[in-house]
mmCIF file of C-alpha atoms in Angstrom:
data_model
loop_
_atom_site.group_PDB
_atom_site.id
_atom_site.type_symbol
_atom_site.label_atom_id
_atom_site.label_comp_id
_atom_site.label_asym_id
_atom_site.label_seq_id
_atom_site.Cartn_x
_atom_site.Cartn_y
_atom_site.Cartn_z
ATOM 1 C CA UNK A 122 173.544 172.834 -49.634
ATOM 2 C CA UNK A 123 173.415 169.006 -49.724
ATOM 3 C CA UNK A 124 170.613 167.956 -47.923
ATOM 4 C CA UNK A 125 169.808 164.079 -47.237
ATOM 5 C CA UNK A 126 165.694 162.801 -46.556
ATOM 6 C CA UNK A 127 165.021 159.784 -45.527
ATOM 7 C CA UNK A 128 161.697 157.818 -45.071
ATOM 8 C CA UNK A 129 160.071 154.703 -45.395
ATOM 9 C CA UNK A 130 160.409 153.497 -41.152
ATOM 10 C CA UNK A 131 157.635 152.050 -39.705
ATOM 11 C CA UNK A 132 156.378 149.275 -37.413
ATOM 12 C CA UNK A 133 156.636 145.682 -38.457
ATOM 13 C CA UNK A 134 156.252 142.548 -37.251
ATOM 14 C CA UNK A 135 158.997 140.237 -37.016
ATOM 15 C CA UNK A 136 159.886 138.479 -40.221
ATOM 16 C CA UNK A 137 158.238 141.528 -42.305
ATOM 17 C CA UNK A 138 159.699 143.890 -45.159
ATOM 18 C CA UNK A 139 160.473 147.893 -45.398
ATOM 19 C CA UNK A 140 161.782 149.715 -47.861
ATOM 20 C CA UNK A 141 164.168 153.032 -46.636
ATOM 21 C CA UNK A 142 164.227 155.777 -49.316
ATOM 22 C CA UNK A 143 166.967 158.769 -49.408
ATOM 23 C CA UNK A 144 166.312 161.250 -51.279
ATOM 24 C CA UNK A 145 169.505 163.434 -52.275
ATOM 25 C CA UNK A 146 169.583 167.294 -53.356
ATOM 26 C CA UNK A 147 172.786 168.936 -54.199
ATOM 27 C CA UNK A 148 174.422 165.709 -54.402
ATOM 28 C CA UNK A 149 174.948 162.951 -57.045
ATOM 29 C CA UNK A 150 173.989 159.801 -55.402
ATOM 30 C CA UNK A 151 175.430 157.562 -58.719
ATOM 31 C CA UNK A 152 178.876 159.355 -58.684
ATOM 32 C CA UNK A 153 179.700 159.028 -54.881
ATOM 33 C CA UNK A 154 179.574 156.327 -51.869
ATOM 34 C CA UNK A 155 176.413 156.198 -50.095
ATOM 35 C CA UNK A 156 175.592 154.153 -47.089
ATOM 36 C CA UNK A 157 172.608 153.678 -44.291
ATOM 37 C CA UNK A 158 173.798 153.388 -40.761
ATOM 38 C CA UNK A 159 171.929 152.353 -37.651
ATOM 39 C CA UNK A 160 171.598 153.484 -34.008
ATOM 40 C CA UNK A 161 169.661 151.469 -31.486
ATOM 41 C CA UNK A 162 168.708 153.124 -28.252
ATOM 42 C CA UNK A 163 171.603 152.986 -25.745
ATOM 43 C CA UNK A 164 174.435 151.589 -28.493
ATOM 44 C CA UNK A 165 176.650 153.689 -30.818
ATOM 45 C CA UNK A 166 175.596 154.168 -34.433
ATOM 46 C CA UNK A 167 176.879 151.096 -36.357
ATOM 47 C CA UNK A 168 176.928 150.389 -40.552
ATOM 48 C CA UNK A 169 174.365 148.458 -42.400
ATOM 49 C CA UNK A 170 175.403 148.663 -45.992
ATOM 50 C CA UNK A 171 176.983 151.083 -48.384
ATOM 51 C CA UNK A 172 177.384 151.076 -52.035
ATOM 52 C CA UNK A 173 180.424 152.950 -54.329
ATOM 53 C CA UNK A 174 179.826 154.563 -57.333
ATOM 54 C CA UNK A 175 180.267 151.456 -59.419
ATOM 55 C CA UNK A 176 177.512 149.697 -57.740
ATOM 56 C CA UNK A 177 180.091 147.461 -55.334
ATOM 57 C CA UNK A 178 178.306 146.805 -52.388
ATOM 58 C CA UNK A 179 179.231 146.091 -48.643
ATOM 59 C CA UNK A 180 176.820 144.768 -45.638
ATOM 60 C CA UNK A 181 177.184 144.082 -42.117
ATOM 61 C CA UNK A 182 177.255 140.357 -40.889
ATOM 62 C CA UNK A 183 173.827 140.603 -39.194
ATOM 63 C CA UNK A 184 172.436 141.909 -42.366
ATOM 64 C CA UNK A 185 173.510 139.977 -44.983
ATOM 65 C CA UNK A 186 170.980 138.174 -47.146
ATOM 66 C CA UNK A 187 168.218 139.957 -45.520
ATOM 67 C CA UNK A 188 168.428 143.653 -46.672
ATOM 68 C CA UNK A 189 169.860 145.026 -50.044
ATOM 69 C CA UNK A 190 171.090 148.659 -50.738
ATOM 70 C CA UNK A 191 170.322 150.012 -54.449
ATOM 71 C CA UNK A 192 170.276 153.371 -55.904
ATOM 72 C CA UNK A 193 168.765 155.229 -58.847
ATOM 73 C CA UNK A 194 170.543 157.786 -60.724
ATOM 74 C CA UNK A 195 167.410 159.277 -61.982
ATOM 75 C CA UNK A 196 165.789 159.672 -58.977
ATOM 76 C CA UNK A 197 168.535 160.171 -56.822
ATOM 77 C CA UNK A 198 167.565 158.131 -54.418
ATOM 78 C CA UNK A 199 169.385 156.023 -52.157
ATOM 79 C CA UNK A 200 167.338 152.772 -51.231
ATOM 80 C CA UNK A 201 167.242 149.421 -48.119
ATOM 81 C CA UNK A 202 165.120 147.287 -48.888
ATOM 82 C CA UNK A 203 165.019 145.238 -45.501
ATOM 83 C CA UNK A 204 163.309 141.616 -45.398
ATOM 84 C CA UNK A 205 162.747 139.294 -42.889
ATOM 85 C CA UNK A 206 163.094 141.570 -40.681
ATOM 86 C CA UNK A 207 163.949 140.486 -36.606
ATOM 87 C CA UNK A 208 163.513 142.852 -33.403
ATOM 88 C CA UNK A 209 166.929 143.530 -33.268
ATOM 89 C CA UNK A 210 167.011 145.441 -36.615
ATOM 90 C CA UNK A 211 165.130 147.713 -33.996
ATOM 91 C CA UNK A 212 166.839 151.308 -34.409
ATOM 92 C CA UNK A 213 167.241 154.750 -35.884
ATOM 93 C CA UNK A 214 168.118 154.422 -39.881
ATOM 94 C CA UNK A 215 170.599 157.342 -41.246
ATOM 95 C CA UNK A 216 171.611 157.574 -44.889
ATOM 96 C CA UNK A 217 175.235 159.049 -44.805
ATOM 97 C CA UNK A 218 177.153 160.227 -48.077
ATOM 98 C CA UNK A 219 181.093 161.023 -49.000
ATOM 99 C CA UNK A 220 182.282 163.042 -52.251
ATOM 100 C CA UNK A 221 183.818 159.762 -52.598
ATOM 101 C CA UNK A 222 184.212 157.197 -55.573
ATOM 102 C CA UNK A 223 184.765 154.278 -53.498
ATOM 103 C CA UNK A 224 183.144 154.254 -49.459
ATOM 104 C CA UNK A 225 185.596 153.921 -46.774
ATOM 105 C CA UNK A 226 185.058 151.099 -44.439
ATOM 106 C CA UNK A 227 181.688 151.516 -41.860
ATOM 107 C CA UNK A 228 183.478 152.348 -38.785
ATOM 108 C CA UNK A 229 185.766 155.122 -40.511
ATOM 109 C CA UNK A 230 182.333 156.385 -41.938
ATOM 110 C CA UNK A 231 180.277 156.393 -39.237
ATOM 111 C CA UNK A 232 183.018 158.503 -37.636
ATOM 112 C CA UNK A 233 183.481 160.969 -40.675
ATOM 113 C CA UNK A 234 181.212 160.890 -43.425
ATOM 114 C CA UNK A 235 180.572 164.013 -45.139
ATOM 115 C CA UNK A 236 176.359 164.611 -45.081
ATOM 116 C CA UNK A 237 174.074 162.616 -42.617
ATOM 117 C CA UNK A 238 170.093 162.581 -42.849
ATOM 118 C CA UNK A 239 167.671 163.248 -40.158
ATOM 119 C CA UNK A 240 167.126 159.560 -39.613
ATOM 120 C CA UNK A 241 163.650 157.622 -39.734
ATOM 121 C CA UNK A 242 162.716 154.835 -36.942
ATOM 122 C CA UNK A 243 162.628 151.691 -38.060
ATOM 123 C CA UNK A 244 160.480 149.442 -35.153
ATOM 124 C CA UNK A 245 160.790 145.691 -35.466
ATOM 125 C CA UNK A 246 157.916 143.538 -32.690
ATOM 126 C CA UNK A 247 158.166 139.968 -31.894
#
């Protein structure tokens, strides 16, 4: 049973750094597209970044040059590493995965990717 854990949320001020961690069982995190998603109270769940198999990466406008998605095969473990971080990075953080080689775009995964975490809270202040 694939099973997706994610931590690392907390409260920061704005202009501060987190680092998300996914930790995958029953799933190869360097063979397949990975991806974090977002969900701020009262708005639909929206892509951040994802990475394929070969280490090509995709962000979100608002995200770009701020936060960087890695993984590492030997830990199998999906990473964000967020900086400069601004109050509207406010939300709930999901790591998603597809038995894919290559991710589809954001909006077709946030609709059907495969495996979804529980989500950790990511609270940015001003």
């Amino acid at each position: 049973q694939v099973q997706l854990v994610e931590s690392g949320g907390g409260s920061v001020q704005a202009g501060g750094s987190l680092r998300l961690s996914c930790a995958a069982s029953e799933f190869r995190v360097s063979n397949n597209c990975m991806g974090w998603f977002r969900q701020a109270p009262g708005k639909e769940r929206e892509g951040v970044a994802t990475i394929d198999s070969d280490g090509s990466t995709s962000y979100a406008d608002s995200v770009k040059g701020r936060f960087t998605i890695s993984k590492d095969g030997a830990k199998n473990t999906l990473y964000l590493q967020m900086n400069s971080l601004k109050p509207e990075d406010t939300a709930m953080y999901y790591c998603a995965a597809d038995p894919w080689l290559y991710c589809a775009t954001m909006p077709k995964m946030v609709r059907s990717a495969d495996y979804w975490g529980q989500g950790t809270q990511v609270t940015v202040s001003s």
